[in-house]
């Protein structure tokens, strides 16, 4: 028997005697289900387990490549582990961007003396991270966040505003509850309605219901809103001089779904198609200012177990990466 044949037989014996990947992951699968409150029928469990295992492989592959300096951010198994990319993309519906953007431009306010780092969360402008859950309400969570920041700047009070108020009541402006909506229409509702209730009087339900807005409970009102010009210089100026800004990005990628920490850069991201609204709360850079890696700080609406306690960093000055500057706007109070 030649050495090559002996090695081949040894490899086959070891492969056949080693346990399959499934049983090894049993404990991890059970732990993940308990952590995220997942229960399935017997038939469904097999299919969901297979999806989960495939996602786990992709996450480990990504992080292994990241260790070799390929990506610049890490991924992690989270509550979305039993979803295929196709299922996730059905949730990430393209946000309709208005073809005509009315409102004053902030271009004239561009300044050369902007701070190098800013994080409005640390300055008290940002309420806790929300979980949109079964309702596709990212657009109104983004809007309420922007209004909350402006109300805080004006009054010194940080009051969580009612997302459910917008889900239930902004249909006349063209939004469709938990199915799809956009931030322009949501802000238009707040202007035309004369106000918005707080989370305390109109709590979030993760589903659409009849409009129950009570003017007596109105907590916040705005006088109007403005779009930010579609470039990152204007966006940087806006977030530095105004406060948290409502933005939207292309979030149709597994790398986004399982993002954990680091500066997010997805080669397949679109700079024109946006599918998920978020709240821009700051910016900064790693390394030196001229050659370092620049980033935006964004608050998501997928709970604190997603990303970095509900936040992420997105590559800045990388050609409007993922469309971060494509659809940005803020309220006036």
PDB file of C-alpha atoms in Angstrom, residues 52-199:
ATOM      1  CA  UNK A  52     -30.319  28.796  10.335  1.00  0.00           C
ATOM      2  CA  UNK A  53     -27.379  26.449   9.752  1.00  0.00           C
ATOM      3  CA  UNK A  54     -26.747  27.923   6.306  1.00  0.00           C
ATOM      4  CA  UNK A  55     -26.798  31.434   7.734  1.00  0.00           C
ATOM      5  CA  UNK A  56     -24.428  30.353  10.509  1.00  0.00           C
ATOM      6  CA  UNK A  57     -21.960  29.090   7.890  1.00  0.00           C
ATOM      7  CA  UNK A  58     -22.106  32.394   6.014  1.00  0.00           C
ATOM      8  CA  UNK A  59     -21.593  34.390   9.213  1.00  0.00           C
ATOM      9  CA  UNK A  60     -18.544  32.321  10.208  1.00  0.00           C
ATOM     10  CA  UNK A  61     -17.129  32.609   6.686  1.00  0.00           C
ATOM     11  CA  UNK A  62     -17.575  36.393   6.692  1.00  0.00           C
ATOM     12  CA  UNK A  63     -15.943  36.778  10.090  1.00  0.00           C
ATOM     13  CA  UNK A  64     -13.075  34.520   9.054  1.00  0.00           C
ATOM     14  CA  UNK A  65     -12.482  36.681   5.996  1.00  0.00           C
ATOM     15  CA  UNK A  66     -12.802  39.799   8.155  1.00  0.00           C
ATOM     16  CA  UNK A  67     -10.004  38.440  10.342  1.00  0.00           C
ATOM     17  CA  UNK A  68      -7.846  38.469   7.217  1.00  0.00           C
ATOM     18  CA  UNK A  69      -8.676  42.150   6.663  1.00  0.00           C
ATOM     19  CA  UNK A  70     -11.269  41.739   3.901  1.00  0.00           C
ATOM     20  CA  UNK A  71     -14.400  43.473   5.194  1.00  0.00           C
ATOM     21  CA  UNK A  72     -13.880  45.949   8.043  1.00  0.00           C
ATOM     22  CA  UNK A  73     -16.962  44.799   9.985  1.00  0.00           C
ATOM     23  CA  UNK A  74     -18.184  41.654  11.690  1.00  0.00           C
ATOM     24  CA  UNK A  75     -21.482  39.801  11.540  1.00  0.00           C
ATOM     25  CA  UNK A  76     -23.371  37.818  14.174  1.00  0.00           C
ATOM     26  CA  UNK A  77     -26.256  35.385  14.425  1.00  0.00           C
ATOM     27  CA  UNK A  78     -29.351  37.252  15.609  1.00  0.00           C
ATOM     28  CA  UNK A  79     -33.161  37.027  15.645  1.00  0.00           C
ATOM     29  CA  UNK A  80     -33.262  36.905  11.830  1.00  0.00           C
ATOM     30  CA  UNK A  81     -31.251  33.682  11.646  1.00  0.00           C
ATOM     31  CA  UNK A  82     -34.177  31.577  10.393  1.00  0.00           C
ATOM     32  CA  UNK A  83     -34.901  33.889   7.435  1.00  0.00           C
ATOM     33  CA  UNK A  84     -33.635  33.359   3.903  1.00  0.00           C
ATOM     34  CA  UNK A  85     -32.370  36.384   1.997  1.00  0.00           C
ATOM     35  CA  UNK A  86     -35.465  36.177  -0.232  1.00  0.00           C
ATOM     36  CA  UNK A  87     -37.755  36.317   2.813  1.00  0.00           C
ATOM     37  CA  UNK A  88     -35.856  39.278   4.235  1.00  0.00           C
ATOM     38  CA  UNK A  89     -36.019  41.168   0.937  1.00  0.00           C
ATOM     39  CA  UNK A  90     -39.802  40.871   0.934  1.00  0.00           C
ATOM     40  CA  UNK A  91     -39.742  42.959   4.115  1.00  0.00           C
ATOM     41  CA  UNK A  92     -37.223  45.460   2.715  1.00  0.00           C
ATOM     42  CA  UNK A  93     -39.656  47.065   0.268  1.00  0.00           C
ATOM     43  CA  UNK A  94     -38.297  49.878  -1.877  1.00  0.00           C
ATOM     44  CA  UNK A  95     -39.183  53.218  -0.321  1.00  0.00           C
ATOM     45  CA  UNK A  96     -40.848  55.562  -2.847  1.00  0.00           C
ATOM     46  CA  UNK A  97     -38.655  58.676  -3.056  1.00  0.00           C
ATOM     47  CA  UNK A  98     -40.559  61.816  -4.129  1.00  0.00           C
ATOM     48  CA  UNK A  99     -39.556  62.972  -7.616  1.00  0.00           C
ATOM     49  CA  UNK A 100     -40.115  66.597  -6.621  1.00  0.00           C
ATOM     50  CA  UNK A 101     -38.598  67.580  -3.302  1.00  0.00           C
ATOM     51  CA  UNK A 102     -40.144  70.756  -1.976  1.00  0.00           C
ATOM     52  CA  UNK A 103     -38.558  72.670   0.853  1.00  0.00           C
ATOM     53  CA  UNK A 104     -35.660  74.959   1.608  1.00  0.00           C
ATOM     54  CA  UNK A 105     -32.172  73.709   0.808  1.00  0.00           C
ATOM     55  CA  UNK A 106     -29.567  73.509   3.548  1.00  0.00           C
ATOM     56  CA  UNK A 107     -26.807  73.914   0.965  1.00  0.00           C
ATOM     57  CA  UNK A 108     -26.378  77.584   1.838  1.00  0.00           C
ATOM     58  CA  UNK A 109     -25.591  76.608   5.424  1.00  0.00           C
ATOM     59  CA  UNK A 110     -22.486  74.589   4.542  1.00  0.00           C
ATOM     60  CA  UNK A 111     -19.692  75.380   6.965  1.00  0.00           C
ATOM     61  CA  UNK A 112     -15.957  74.710   6.939  1.00  0.00           C
ATOM     62  CA  UNK A 113     -15.830  74.654  10.745  1.00  0.00           C
ATOM     63  CA  UNK A 114     -17.777  71.465  11.404  1.00  0.00           C
ATOM     64  CA  UNK A 115     -16.742  69.236  14.308  1.00  0.00           C
ATOM     65  CA  UNK A 116     -14.639  66.198  13.371  1.00  0.00           C
ATOM     66  CA  UNK A 117     -16.798  63.930  15.500  1.00  0.00           C
ATOM     67  CA  UNK A 118     -20.416  64.230  16.562  1.00  0.00           C
ATOM     68  CA  UNK A 119     -22.846  61.857  18.254  1.00  0.00           C
ATOM     69  CA  UNK A 120     -26.235  63.307  19.184  1.00  0.00           C
ATOM     70  CA  UNK A 121     -27.046  60.257  21.291  1.00  0.00           C
ATOM     71  CA  UNK A 122     -24.310  61.265  23.734  1.00  0.00           C
ATOM     72  CA  UNK A 123     -25.789  64.775  23.881  1.00  0.00           C
ATOM     73  CA  UNK A 124     -29.220  63.547  24.958  1.00  0.00           C
ATOM     74  CA  UNK A 125     -31.078  64.026  21.654  1.00  0.00           C
ATOM     75  CA  UNK A 126     -31.933  60.375  20.999  1.00  0.00           C
ATOM     76  CA  UNK A 127     -34.546  58.096  22.616  1.00  0.00           C
ATOM     77  CA  UNK A 128     -33.897  54.368  23.235  1.00  0.00           C
ATOM     78  CA  UNK A 129     -33.704  51.966  20.289  1.00  0.00           C
ATOM     79  CA  UNK A 130     -37.095  50.642  19.179  1.00  0.00           C
ATOM     80  CA  UNK A 131     -38.089  47.261  17.765  1.00  0.00           C
ATOM     81  CA  UNK A 132     -40.381  47.510  14.740  1.00  0.00           C
ATOM     82  CA  UNK A 133     -41.154  43.773  14.913  1.00  0.00           C
ATOM     83  CA  UNK A 134     -43.808  42.411  12.550  1.00  0.00           C
ATOM     84  CA  UNK A 135     -44.759  45.869  11.261  1.00  0.00           C
ATOM     85  CA  UNK A 136     -42.742  47.512   8.477  1.00  0.00           C
ATOM     86  CA  UNK A 137     -42.700  50.809  10.371  1.00  0.00           C
ATOM     87  CA  UNK A 138     -39.070  51.863   9.882  1.00  0.00           C
ATOM     88  CA  UNK A 139     -40.222  55.020   8.078  1.00  0.00           C
ATOM     89  CA  UNK A 140     -42.217  56.409  10.989  1.00  0.00           C
ATOM     90  CA  UNK A 141     -39.661  55.300  13.595  1.00  0.00           C
ATOM     91  CA  UNK A 142     -37.103  57.320  11.613  1.00  0.00           C
ATOM     92  CA  UNK A 143     -39.442  60.336  11.488  1.00  0.00           C
ATOM     93  CA  UNK A 144     -40.354  60.244  15.182  1.00  0.00           C
ATOM     94  CA  UNK A 145     -36.646  60.074  15.998  1.00  0.00           C
ATOM     95  CA  UNK A 146     -35.913  63.195  13.964  1.00  0.00           C
ATOM     96  CA  UNK A 147     -38.818  65.081  15.595  1.00  0.00           C
ATOM     97  CA  UNK A 148     -37.780  63.928  19.073  1.00  0.00           C
ATOM     98  CA  UNK A 149     -34.322  65.408  18.519  1.00  0.00           C
ATOM     99  CA  UNK A 150     -35.673  68.771  17.393  1.00  0.00           C
ATOM    100  CA  UNK A 151     -38.158  68.958  20.277  1.00  0.00           C
ATOM    101  CA  UNK A 152     -35.321  68.212  22.694  1.00  0.00           C
ATOM    102  CA  UNK A 153     -33.216  70.976  21.145  1.00  0.00           C
ATOM    103  CA  UNK A 154     -36.096  73.422  21.565  1.00  0.00           C
ATOM    104  CA  UNK A 155     -37.445  72.425  24.990  1.00  0.00           C
ATOM    105  CA  UNK A 156     -34.766  70.337  26.686  1.00  0.00           C
ATOM    106  CA  UNK A 157     -37.269  67.470  27.056  1.00  0.00           C
ATOM    107  CA  UNK A 158     -36.678  64.092  25.407  1.00  0.00           C
ATOM    108  CA  UNK A 159     -40.098  62.497  24.915  1.00  0.00           C
ATOM    109  CA  UNK A 160     -40.606  59.235  22.960  1.00  0.00           C
ATOM    110  CA  UNK A 161     -43.251  59.987  20.329  1.00  0.00           C
ATOM    111  CA  UNK A 162     -45.972  57.688  19.017  1.00  0.00           C
ATOM    112  CA  UNK A 163     -44.969  55.512  16.081  1.00  0.00           C
ATOM    113  CA  UNK A 164     -48.413  53.889  16.197  1.00  0.00           C
ATOM    114  CA  UNK A 165     -50.037  57.299  15.666  1.00  0.00           C
ATOM    115  CA  UNK A 166     -48.282  57.509  12.284  1.00  0.00           C
ATOM    116  CA  UNK A 167     -48.923  53.857  11.371  1.00  0.00           C
ATOM    117  CA  UNK A 168     -52.672  54.245  11.964  1.00  0.00           C
ATOM    118  CA  UNK A 169     -53.318  57.791  10.787  1.00  0.00           C
ATOM    119  CA  UNK A 170     -51.105  58.738   7.809  1.00  0.00           C
ATOM    120  CA  UNK A 171     -53.015  56.794   5.123  1.00  0.00           C
ATOM    121  CA  UNK A 172     -54.612  59.983   3.715  1.00  0.00           C
ATOM    122  CA  UNK A 173     -51.078  61.176   2.899  1.00  0.00           C
ATOM    123  CA  UNK A 174     -50.381  57.960   0.968  1.00  0.00           C
ATOM    124  CA  UNK A 175     -48.763  55.636   3.521  1.00  0.00           C
ATOM    125  CA  UNK A 176     -49.999  52.073   3.881  1.00  0.00           C
ATOM    126  CA  UNK A 177     -49.643  51.233   7.555  1.00  0.00           C
ATOM    127  CA  UNK A 178     -47.440  48.243   8.273  1.00  0.00           C
ATOM    128  CA  UNK A 179     -46.944  47.451   4.577  1.00  0.00           C
ATOM    129  CA  UNK A 180     -45.049  50.420   3.165  1.00  0.00           C
ATOM    130  CA  UNK A 181     -44.609  54.132   3.747  1.00  0.00           C
ATOM    131  CA  UNK A 182     -42.127  56.940   3.434  1.00  0.00           C
ATOM    132  CA  UNK A 183     -40.803  59.667   5.661  1.00  0.00           C
ATOM    133  CA  UNK A 184     -41.976  62.529   3.437  1.00  0.00           C
ATOM    134  CA  UNK A 185     -45.616  61.440   3.788  1.00  0.00           C
ATOM    135  CA  UNK A 186     -45.203  60.858   7.516  1.00  0.00           C
ATOM    136  CA  UNK A 187     -43.867  64.376   8.090  1.00  0.00           C
ATOM    137  CA  UNK A 188     -46.605  65.734   5.842  1.00  0.00           C
ATOM    138  CA  UNK A 189     -49.161  64.087   8.136  1.00  0.00           C
ATOM    139  CA  UNK A 190     -47.654  65.669  11.257  1.00  0.00           C
ATOM    140  CA  UNK A 191     -47.762  69.127   9.622  1.00  0.00           C
ATOM    141  CA  UNK A 192     -51.337  68.755   8.351  1.00  0.00           C
ATOM    142  CA  UNK A 193     -52.608  67.017  11.485  1.00  0.00           C
ATOM    143  CA  UNK A 194     -51.246  69.697  13.787  1.00  0.00           C
ATOM    144  CA  UNK A 195     -49.405  67.351  16.106  1.00  0.00           C
ATOM    145  CA  UNK A 196     -48.378  63.892  17.231  1.00  0.00           C
ATOM    146  CA  UNK A 197     -49.107  61.991  20.428  1.00  0.00           C
ATOM    147  CA  UNK A 198     -46.464  60.470  22.679  1.00  0.00           C
ATOM    148  CA  UNK A 199     -45.659  56.791  23.087  1.00  0.00           C
TER     149      UNK A 199
END
